[in-house]
Coordinates of C-alpha atoms and ligand atoms in Angstrom, one line a residue:
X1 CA 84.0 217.3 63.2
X2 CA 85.7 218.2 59.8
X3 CA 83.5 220.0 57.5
X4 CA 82.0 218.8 54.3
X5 CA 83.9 220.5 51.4
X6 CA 81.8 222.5 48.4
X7 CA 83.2 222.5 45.2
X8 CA 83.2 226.1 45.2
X9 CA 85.3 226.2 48.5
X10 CA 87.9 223.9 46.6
X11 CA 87.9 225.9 43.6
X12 CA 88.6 229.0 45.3
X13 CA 91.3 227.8 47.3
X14 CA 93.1 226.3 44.1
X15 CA 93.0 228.8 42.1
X16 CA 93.7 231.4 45.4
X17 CA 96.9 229.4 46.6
X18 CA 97.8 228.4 43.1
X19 CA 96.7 224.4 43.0
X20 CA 95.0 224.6 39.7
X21 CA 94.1 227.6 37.3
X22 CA 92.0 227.1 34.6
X23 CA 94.1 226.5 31.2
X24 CA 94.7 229.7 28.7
X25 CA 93.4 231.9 31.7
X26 CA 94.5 235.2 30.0
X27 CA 93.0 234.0 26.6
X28 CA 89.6 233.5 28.5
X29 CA 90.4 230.3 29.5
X30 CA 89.5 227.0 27.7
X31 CA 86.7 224.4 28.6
X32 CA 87.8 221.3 30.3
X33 CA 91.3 221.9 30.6
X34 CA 93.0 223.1 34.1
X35 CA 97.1 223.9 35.0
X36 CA 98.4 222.9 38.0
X37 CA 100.1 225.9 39.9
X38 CA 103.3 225.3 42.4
X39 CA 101.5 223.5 45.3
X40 CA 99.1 221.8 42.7
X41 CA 102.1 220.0 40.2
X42 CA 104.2 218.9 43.9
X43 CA 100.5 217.7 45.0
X44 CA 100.0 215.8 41.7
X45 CA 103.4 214.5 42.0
X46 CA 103.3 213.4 45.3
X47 CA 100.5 211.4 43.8
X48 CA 101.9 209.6 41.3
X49 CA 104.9 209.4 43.4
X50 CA 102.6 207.3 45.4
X51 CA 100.7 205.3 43.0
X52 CA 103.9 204.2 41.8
X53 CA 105.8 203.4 45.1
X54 CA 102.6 201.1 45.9
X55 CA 102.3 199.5 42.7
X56 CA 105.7 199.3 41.4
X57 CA 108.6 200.1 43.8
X58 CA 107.2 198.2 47.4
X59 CA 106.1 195.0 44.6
X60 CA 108.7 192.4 43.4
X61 CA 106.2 191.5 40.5
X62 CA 105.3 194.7 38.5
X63 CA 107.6 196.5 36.1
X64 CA 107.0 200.1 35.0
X65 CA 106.8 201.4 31.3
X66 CA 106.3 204.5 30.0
X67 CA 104.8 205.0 26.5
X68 CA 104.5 207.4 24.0
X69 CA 101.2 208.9 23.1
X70 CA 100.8 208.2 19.7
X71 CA 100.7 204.8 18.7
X72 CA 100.5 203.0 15.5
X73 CA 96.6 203.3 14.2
X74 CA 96.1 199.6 14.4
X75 CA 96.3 199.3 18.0
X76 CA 93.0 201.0 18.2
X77 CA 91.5 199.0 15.6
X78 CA 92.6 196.0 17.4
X79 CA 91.5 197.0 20.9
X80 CA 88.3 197.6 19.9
X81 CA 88.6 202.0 20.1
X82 CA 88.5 202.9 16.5
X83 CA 85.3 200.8 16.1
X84 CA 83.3 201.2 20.0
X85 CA 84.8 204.1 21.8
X86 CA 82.1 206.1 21.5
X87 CA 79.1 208.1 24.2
X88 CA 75.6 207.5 23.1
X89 CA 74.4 210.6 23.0
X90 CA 71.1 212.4 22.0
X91 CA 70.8 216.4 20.5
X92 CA 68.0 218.9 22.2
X93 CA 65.2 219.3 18.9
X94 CA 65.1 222.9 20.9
X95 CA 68.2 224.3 21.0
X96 CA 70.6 221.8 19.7
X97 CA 72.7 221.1 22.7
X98 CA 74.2 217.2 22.7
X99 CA 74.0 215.8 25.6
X100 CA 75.4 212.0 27.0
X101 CA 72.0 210.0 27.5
X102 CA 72.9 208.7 30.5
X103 CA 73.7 211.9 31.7
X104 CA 69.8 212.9 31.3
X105 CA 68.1 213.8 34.4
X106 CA 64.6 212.7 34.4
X107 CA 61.9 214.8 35.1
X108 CA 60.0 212.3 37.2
X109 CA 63.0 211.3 39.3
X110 CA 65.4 213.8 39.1
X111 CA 68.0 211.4 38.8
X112 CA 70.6 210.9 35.9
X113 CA 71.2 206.7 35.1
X114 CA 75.1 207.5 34.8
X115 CA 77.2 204.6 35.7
X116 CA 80.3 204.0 33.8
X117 CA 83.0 206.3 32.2
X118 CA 82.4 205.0 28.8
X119 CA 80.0 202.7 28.0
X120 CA 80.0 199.5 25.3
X121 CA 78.1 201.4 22.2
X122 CA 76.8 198.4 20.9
X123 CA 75.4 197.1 24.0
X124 CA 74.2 200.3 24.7
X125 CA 72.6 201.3 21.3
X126 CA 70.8 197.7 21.5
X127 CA 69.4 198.7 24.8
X128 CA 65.9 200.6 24.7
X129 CA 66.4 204.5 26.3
X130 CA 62.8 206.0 27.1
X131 CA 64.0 210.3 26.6
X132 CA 60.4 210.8 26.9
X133 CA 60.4 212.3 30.7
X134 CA 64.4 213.6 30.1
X135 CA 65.0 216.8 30.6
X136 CA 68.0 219.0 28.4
X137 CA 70.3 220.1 30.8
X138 CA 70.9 223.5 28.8
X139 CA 67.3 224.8 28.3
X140 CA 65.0 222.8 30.6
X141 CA 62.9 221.3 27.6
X142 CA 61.6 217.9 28.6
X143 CA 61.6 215.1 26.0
X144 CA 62.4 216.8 23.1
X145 CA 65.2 214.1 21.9
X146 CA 66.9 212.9 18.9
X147 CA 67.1 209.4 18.7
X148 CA 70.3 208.4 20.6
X149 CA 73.6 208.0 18.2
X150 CA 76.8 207.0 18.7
X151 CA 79.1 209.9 19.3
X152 CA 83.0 208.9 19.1
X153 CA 85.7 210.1 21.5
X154 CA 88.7 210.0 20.3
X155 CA 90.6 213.0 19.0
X156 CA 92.6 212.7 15.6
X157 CA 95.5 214.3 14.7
X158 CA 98.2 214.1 11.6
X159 CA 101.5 212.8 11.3
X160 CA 104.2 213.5 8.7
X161 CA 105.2 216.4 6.9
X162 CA 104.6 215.5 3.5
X163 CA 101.0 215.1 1.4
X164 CA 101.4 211.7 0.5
X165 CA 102.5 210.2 3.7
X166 CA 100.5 211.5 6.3
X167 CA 98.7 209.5 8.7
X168 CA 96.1 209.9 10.7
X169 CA 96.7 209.0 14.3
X170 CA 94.7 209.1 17.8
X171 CA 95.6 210.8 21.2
X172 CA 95.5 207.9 23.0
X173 CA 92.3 207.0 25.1
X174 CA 93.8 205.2 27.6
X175 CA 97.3 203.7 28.8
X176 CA 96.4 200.4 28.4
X177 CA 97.4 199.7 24.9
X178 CA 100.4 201.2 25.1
X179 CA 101.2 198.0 27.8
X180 CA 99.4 195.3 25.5
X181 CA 101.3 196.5 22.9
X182 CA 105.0 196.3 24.9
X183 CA 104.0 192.5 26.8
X184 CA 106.4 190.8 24.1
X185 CA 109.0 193.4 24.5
X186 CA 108.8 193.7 28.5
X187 CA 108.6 189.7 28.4
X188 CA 111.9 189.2 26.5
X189 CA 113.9 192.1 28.0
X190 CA 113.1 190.9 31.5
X191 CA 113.2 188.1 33.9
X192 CA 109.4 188.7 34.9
X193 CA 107.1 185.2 34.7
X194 CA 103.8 185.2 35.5
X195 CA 101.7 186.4 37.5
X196 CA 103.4 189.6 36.9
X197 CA 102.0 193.5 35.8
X198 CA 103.0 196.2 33.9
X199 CA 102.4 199.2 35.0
X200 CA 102.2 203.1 33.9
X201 CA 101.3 207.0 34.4
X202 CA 100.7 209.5 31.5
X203 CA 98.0 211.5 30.0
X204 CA 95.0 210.0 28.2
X205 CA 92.6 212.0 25.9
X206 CA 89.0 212.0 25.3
X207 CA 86.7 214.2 23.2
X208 CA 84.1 214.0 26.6
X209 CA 80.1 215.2 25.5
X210 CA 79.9 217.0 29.1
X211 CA 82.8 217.6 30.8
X212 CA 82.5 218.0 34.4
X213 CA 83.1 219.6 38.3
X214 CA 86.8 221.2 38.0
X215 CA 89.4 218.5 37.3
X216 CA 86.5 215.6 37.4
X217 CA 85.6 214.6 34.0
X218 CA 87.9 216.7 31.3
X219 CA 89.3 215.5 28.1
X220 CA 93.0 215.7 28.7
X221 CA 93.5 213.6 31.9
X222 CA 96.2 211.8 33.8
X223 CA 95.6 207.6 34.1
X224 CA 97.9 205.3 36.5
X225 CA 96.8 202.0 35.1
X226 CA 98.3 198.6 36.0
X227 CA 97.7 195.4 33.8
X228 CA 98.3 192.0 36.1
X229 CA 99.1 189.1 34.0
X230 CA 97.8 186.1 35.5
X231 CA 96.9 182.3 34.2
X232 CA 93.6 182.0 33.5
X233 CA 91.9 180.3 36.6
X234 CA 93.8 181.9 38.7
X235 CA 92.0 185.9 37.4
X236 CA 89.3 186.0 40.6
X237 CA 91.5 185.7 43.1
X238 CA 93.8 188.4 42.0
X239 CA 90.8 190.3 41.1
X240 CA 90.3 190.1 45.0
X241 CA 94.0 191.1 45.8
X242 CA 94.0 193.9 43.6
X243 CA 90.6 195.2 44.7
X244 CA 91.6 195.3 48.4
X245 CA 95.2 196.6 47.5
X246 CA 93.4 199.7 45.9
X247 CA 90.9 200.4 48.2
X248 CA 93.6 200.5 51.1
X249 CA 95.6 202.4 49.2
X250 CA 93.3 205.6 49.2
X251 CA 92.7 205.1 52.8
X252 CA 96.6 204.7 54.2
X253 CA 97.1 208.3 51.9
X254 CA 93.8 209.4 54.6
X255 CA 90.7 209.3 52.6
X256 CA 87.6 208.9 55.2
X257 CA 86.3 205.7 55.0
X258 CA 82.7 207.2 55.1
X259 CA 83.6 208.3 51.5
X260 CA 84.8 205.2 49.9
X261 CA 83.0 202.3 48.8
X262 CA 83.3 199.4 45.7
X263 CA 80.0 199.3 43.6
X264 CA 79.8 196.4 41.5
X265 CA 79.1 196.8 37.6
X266 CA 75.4 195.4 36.5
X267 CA 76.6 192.6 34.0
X268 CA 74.6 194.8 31.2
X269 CA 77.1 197.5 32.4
X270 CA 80.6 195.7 31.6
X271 CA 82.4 196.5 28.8
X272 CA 82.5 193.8 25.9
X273 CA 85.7 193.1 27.4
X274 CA 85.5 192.3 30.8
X275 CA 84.6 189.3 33.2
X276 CA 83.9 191.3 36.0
X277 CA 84.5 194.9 36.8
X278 CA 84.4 197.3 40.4
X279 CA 84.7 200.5 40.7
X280 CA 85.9 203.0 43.6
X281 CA 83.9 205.5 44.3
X282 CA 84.3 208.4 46.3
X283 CA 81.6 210.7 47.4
X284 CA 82.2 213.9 45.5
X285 CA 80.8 217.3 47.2
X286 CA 78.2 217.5 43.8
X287 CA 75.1 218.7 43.9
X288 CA 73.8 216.6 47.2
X289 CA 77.3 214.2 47.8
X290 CA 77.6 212.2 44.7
X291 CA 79.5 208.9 44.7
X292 CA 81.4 208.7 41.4
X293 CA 84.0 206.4 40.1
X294 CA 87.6 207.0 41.2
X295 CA 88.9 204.6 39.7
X296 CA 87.8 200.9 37.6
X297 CA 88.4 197.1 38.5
X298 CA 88.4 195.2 35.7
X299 CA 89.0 191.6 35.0
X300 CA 90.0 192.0 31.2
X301 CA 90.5 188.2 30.0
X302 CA 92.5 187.5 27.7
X303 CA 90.8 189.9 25.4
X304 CA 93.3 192.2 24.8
X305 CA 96.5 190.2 24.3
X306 CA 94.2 187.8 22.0
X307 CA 93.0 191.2 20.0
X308 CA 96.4 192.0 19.3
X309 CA 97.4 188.8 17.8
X310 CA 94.7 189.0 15.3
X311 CA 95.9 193.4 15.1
X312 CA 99.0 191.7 13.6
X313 CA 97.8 189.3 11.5
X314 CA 95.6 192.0 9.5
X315 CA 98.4 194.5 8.7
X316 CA 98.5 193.6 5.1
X317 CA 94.9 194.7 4.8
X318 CA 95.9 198.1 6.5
X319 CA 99.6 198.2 4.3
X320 CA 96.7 197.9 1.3
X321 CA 94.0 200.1 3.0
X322 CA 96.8 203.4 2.8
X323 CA 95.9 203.5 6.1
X324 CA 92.1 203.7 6.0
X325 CA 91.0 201.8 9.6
X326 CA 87.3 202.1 7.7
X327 CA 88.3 199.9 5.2
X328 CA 89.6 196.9 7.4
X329 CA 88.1 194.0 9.7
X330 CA 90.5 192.4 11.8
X331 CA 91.2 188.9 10.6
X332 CA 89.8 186.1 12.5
X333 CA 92.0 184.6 15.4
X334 CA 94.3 181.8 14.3
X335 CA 93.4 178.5 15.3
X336 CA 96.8 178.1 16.7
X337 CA 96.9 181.4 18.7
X338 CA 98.4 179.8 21.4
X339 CA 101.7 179.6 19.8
X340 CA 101.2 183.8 18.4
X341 CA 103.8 186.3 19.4
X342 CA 101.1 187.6 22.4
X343 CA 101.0 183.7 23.9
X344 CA 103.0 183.0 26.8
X345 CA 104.7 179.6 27.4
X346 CA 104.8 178.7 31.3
X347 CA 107.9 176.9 31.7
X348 CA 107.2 175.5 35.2
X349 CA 103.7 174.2 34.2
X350 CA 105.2 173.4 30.6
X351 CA 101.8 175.0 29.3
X352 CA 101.0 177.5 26.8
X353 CA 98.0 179.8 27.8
X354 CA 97.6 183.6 26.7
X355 CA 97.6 185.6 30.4
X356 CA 94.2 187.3 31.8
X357 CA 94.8 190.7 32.9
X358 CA 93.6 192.5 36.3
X359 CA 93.8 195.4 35.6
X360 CA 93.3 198.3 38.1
X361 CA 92.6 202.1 36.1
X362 CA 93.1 205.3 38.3
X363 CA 92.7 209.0 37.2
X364 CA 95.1 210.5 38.3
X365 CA 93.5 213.8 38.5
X366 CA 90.7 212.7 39.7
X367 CA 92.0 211.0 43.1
X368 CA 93.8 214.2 43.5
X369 CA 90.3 216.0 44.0
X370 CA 89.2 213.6 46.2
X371 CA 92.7 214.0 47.7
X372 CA 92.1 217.7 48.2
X373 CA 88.0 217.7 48.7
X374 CA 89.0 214.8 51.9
X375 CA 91.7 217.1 53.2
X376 CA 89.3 220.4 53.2
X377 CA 88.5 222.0 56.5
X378 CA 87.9 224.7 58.1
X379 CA 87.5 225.6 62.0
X380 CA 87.2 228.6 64.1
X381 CA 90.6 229.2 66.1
X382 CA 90.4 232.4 68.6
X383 CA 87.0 233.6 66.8
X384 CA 88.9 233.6 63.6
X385 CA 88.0 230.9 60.8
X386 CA 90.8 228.7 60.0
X387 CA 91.1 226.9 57.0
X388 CA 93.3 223.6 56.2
X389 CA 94.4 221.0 54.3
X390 CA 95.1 217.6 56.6
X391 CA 96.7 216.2 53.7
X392 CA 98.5 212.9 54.9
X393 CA 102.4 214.0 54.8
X394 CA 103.1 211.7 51.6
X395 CA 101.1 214.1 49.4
X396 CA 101.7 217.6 51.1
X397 CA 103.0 219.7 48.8
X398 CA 105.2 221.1 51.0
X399 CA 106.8 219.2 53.9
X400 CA 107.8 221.5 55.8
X401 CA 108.1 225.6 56.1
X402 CA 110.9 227.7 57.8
X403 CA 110.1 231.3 59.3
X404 CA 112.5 233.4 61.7
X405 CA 109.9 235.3 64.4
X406 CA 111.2 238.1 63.5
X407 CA 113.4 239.6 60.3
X408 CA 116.4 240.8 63.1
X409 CA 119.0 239.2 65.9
X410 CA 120.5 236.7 63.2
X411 CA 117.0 234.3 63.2
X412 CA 116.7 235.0 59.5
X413 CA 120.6 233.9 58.6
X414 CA 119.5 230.7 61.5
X415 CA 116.7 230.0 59.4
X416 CA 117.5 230.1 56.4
X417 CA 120.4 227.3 57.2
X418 CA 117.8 225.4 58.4
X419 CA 115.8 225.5 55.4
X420 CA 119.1 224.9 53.0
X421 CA 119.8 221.7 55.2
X422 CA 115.7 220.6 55.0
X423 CA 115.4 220.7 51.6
X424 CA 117.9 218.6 50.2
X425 CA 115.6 216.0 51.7
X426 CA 112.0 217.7 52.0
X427 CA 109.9 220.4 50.2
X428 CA 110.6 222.7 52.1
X429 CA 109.5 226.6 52.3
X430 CA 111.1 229.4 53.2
X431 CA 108.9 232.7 54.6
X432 CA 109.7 235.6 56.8
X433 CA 107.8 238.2 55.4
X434 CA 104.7 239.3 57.9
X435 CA 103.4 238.5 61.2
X436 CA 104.2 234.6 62.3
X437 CA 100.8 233.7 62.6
X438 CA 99.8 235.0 59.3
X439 CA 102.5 232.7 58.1
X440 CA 101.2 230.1 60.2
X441 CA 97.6 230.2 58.3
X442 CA 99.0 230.5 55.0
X443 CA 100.5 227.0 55.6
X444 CA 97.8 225.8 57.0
X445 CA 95.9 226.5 53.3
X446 CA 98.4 225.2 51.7
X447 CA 98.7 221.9 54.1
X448 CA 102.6 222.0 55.3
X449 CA 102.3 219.5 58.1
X450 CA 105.4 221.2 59.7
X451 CA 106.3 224.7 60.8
X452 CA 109.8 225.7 61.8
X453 CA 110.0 229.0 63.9
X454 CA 114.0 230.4 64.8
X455 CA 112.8 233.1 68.0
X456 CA 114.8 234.7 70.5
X457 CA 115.6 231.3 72.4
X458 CA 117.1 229.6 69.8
X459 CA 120.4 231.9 70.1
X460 CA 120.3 230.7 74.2
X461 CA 119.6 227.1 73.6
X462 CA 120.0 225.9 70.1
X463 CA 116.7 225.2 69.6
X464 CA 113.1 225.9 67.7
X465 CA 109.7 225.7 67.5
X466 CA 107.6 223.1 65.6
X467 CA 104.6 223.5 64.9
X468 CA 102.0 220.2 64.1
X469 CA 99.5 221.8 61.3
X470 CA 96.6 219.4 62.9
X471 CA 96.3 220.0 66.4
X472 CA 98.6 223.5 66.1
X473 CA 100.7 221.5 69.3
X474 CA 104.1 223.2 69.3
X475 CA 107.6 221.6 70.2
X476 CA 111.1 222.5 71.0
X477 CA 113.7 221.0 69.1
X478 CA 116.7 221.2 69.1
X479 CA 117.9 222.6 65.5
X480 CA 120.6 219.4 65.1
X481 CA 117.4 216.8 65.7
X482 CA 115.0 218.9 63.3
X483 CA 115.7 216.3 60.3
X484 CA 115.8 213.7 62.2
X485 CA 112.3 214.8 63.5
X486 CA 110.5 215.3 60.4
X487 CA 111.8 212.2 59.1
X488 CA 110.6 210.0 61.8
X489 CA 107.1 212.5 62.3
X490 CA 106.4 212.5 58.0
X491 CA 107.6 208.6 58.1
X492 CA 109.4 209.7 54.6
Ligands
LIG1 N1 91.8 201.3 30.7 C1 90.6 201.3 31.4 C2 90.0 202.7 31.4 O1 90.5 203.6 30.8 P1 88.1 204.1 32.4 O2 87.1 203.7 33.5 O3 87.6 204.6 31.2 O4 88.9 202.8 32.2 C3 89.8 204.8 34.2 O5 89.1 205.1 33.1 C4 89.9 206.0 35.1 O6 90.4 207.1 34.4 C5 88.5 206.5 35.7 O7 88.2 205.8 36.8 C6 88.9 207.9 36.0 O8 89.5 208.0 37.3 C7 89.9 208.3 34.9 N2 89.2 209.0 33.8 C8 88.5 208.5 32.8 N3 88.0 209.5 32.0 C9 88.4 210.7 32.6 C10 88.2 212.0 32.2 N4 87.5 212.4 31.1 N5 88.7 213.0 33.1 C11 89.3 212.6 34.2 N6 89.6 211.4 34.5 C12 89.1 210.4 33.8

């Protein structure tokens, strides 16, 4: 039976085989923010890689985008992020430490009431929070609270060189807007019609309270978000599609369906945006085997699009604000928003509606975790511990390693043509340096599923050893069929 990961074990091993260092290491390193090493940027990139081919490449109806980070203020005023995007959070009276309130264990239960990522401040402001039995998480001091205040997440930043015209600007939250804010342009450039979604990878940024377990929760992150258009009426049922397309998604890349489940949001849990909203969750190796959000669900009306209609229709205000978003309320919707730049005219159905959007939000960082905590294992070969990464062969870092047995007899010059032919098509790495089965642990760790060994036949018979990383099986191969062999056993 594969063993249940710690964190610990998973930090060690990333920062030991260089997956993930923490950021500014030799500075002393810096809070929330983590580098991927070698095996952890191909990991990650076998990631998006795969988000992508699912959600883009294998679809005929979603288009890729890829949007800057900054983006004009008003987007943010009119997606709601300037105003709401903001924890509730609550300052120790002892020793001033702020803390998310639903991150608050309580002393009677010794549970937290964490849900969401981010929660609707106004909903959650109006909602009564008893701190009385809640304990602060830095000095143990039980219901000594401030009253709970809304704490906002977004980080600022300046643009322009000059005095007079610089701008504040935000690191974008989320990837969302960035897609909202292209529909027009995607629809005119395109042939796409609805039902059809836009999809995108790229860093996100939030000014988290707590951050949180390694590359969990940290304030620069990676999201893979989709938006689905779809004519209203027709949102549940590809709020089913995309639900099951998700969650089969993380189990053909070999997550254990033991640890992966939907949970419903509570409807005094949605944001003020959504219909209806599910996430994934995995169950994370925390404390006792949390499950925590993957990734979110949501069925996000027609809010958005609608939003940015009335976004446009205030930009006099913000022209005459000099850019103050305090000083503005978005103007009213226009009674003929169904004819605004945002609206969509379905020429088949000769009907104007503005779309609903599905829209399915990964972290992209964060299902690499899950990636790596699923793929954890260790066993006891020969009364020696072995330890491994079954990583499904999409997201191996490396497909494949090379080794002569020995560095003598020509295997080295054999090998190494081997490994210049693999890796025009594969990862592939290259090692002779120490005793083979050394070599054969150390890409184990690093969860190769193939070894390649040129030994003394080879010369006699043209052919080498391959080695399955799972169930350490060995086959001869002849060296022409090698390629052919990893493509067919990888399915790449
Ligand atoms: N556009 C919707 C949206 O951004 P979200 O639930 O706030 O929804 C979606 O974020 C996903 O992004 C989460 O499920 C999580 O995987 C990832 N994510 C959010 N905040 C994160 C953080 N601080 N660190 C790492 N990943 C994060």
């Amino acid at each position: 039976m594969a063993k249940l990961a710690k964190l610990d074990d998973i930090v060690s091993l990333c920062r030991r085989r260089g997956f993930i260092f923490q950021s500014s290491e030799i500075y002393g390193g810096l809070a929330s923010c983590y580098d991927y090493g070698p095996l952890g940027a191909e990991l990650k990139r076998n990631v998006r890689n795969a988000w992508w081919k699912h959600v883009v490449q294998m679809r005929d109806d979603v288009v890729g985008l890829d949007c800057s980070i900054l983006m004009h203020p008003m987007v943010w005023k009119a997606s709601g992020h300037a105003d709401k995007f903001a924890d509730l959070v609550t300052v120790c009276k002892k020793c001033n430490t702020r803390t998310r309130v639903d991150h608050l264990q309580d002393s009677r239960e010794g549970t937290a009431e964490e849900h969401t990522e981010h929660v609707d401040i106004e909903t959650e402001a109006a909602r009564p929070h008893d701190l009385a039995g809640k304990v602060c998480p830095a000095c143990g001091t039980v219901g000594q609270f401030t009253p709970p205040m809304a704490f906002k997440l977004m980080f600022e930043t300046q643009m322009g060189a000059n005095v007079d015209d610089t701008m504040t600007l935000y690191l974008r939250p989320e990837t969302a807007q960035g897609i909202f804010a292209n529909f027009r342009n995607v629809l005119d450039s395109t042939r796409v019609k609805v039902p059809f979604g836009i999809a995108q990878i790229g860093k996100s940024f939030r000014n988290e309270v707590t951050t949180k377990a390694f590359i969990f929760r940290t304030r620069e992150f990676e999201q893979a978000e989709l938006e689905f258009f779809c004519k209203p009426g027709t949102d549940e049922q590809w709020y089913e599609h995309w639900k099951q397309q998700r969650f089969d998604w993380y189990l053909n890349l070999g997550i254990k369906k033991e640890n992966l489940r939907f949970r419903d949001h509570d409807p005094d849990e949605l944001a003020h945006y959504a219909k209806a909203c599910v996430d994934v969750e995995y169950k994370f190796p925390f404390g006792s085997g949390d499950w925590q959000e993957l990734e979110g669900i949501a069925n996000r009306t027609d809010y958005d699009l609608r939003q940015h209609q009335r976004g446009i229709r205030t930009m006099n205000d913000w022209y005459e604000s000099k850019g103050d978003l305090t000083k503005i309320s978005l103007k009213a919707e226009s009674e003929d928003y169904l004819k605004g730049p945002l609206a969509y005219f379905d020429e088949e159905a000769r009907e104007r509606y503005v779309p609903y959007v599905i829209e399915p939000s990964a972290g992209v960082d964060r299902s690499t975790l899950a990636f790596l905590v699923d793929a954890y294992d260790e066993e006891e070969v020969k009364g020696e511990q072995r330890n491994l990464l079954r990583f499904s062969p999409a997201l191996a870092p490396v497909k494949a390693a090379v080794f002569p047995l020995v560095k003598k007899d020509g295997m080295p010059d054999i090998a190494m043509n081997i490994y210049n032919d693999l890796k025009k098509q594969f990862t592939t790495f290259y090692d002779e340096k120490g005793a083979v089965g050394r070599r054969y642990r150390r890409q184990d760790e690093a969860g190769t599923p193939y070894c390649i060994t040129v030994d003394g036949q080879t010369k006699k018979d043209n052919t080498v050893t391959v080695r399955e990383r799972d169930s350490m099986e060995q086959a001869r191969v002849n060296i022409d069929q090698v390629k052919t062999f990893l493509r067919e056993k990888l399915d790449l």
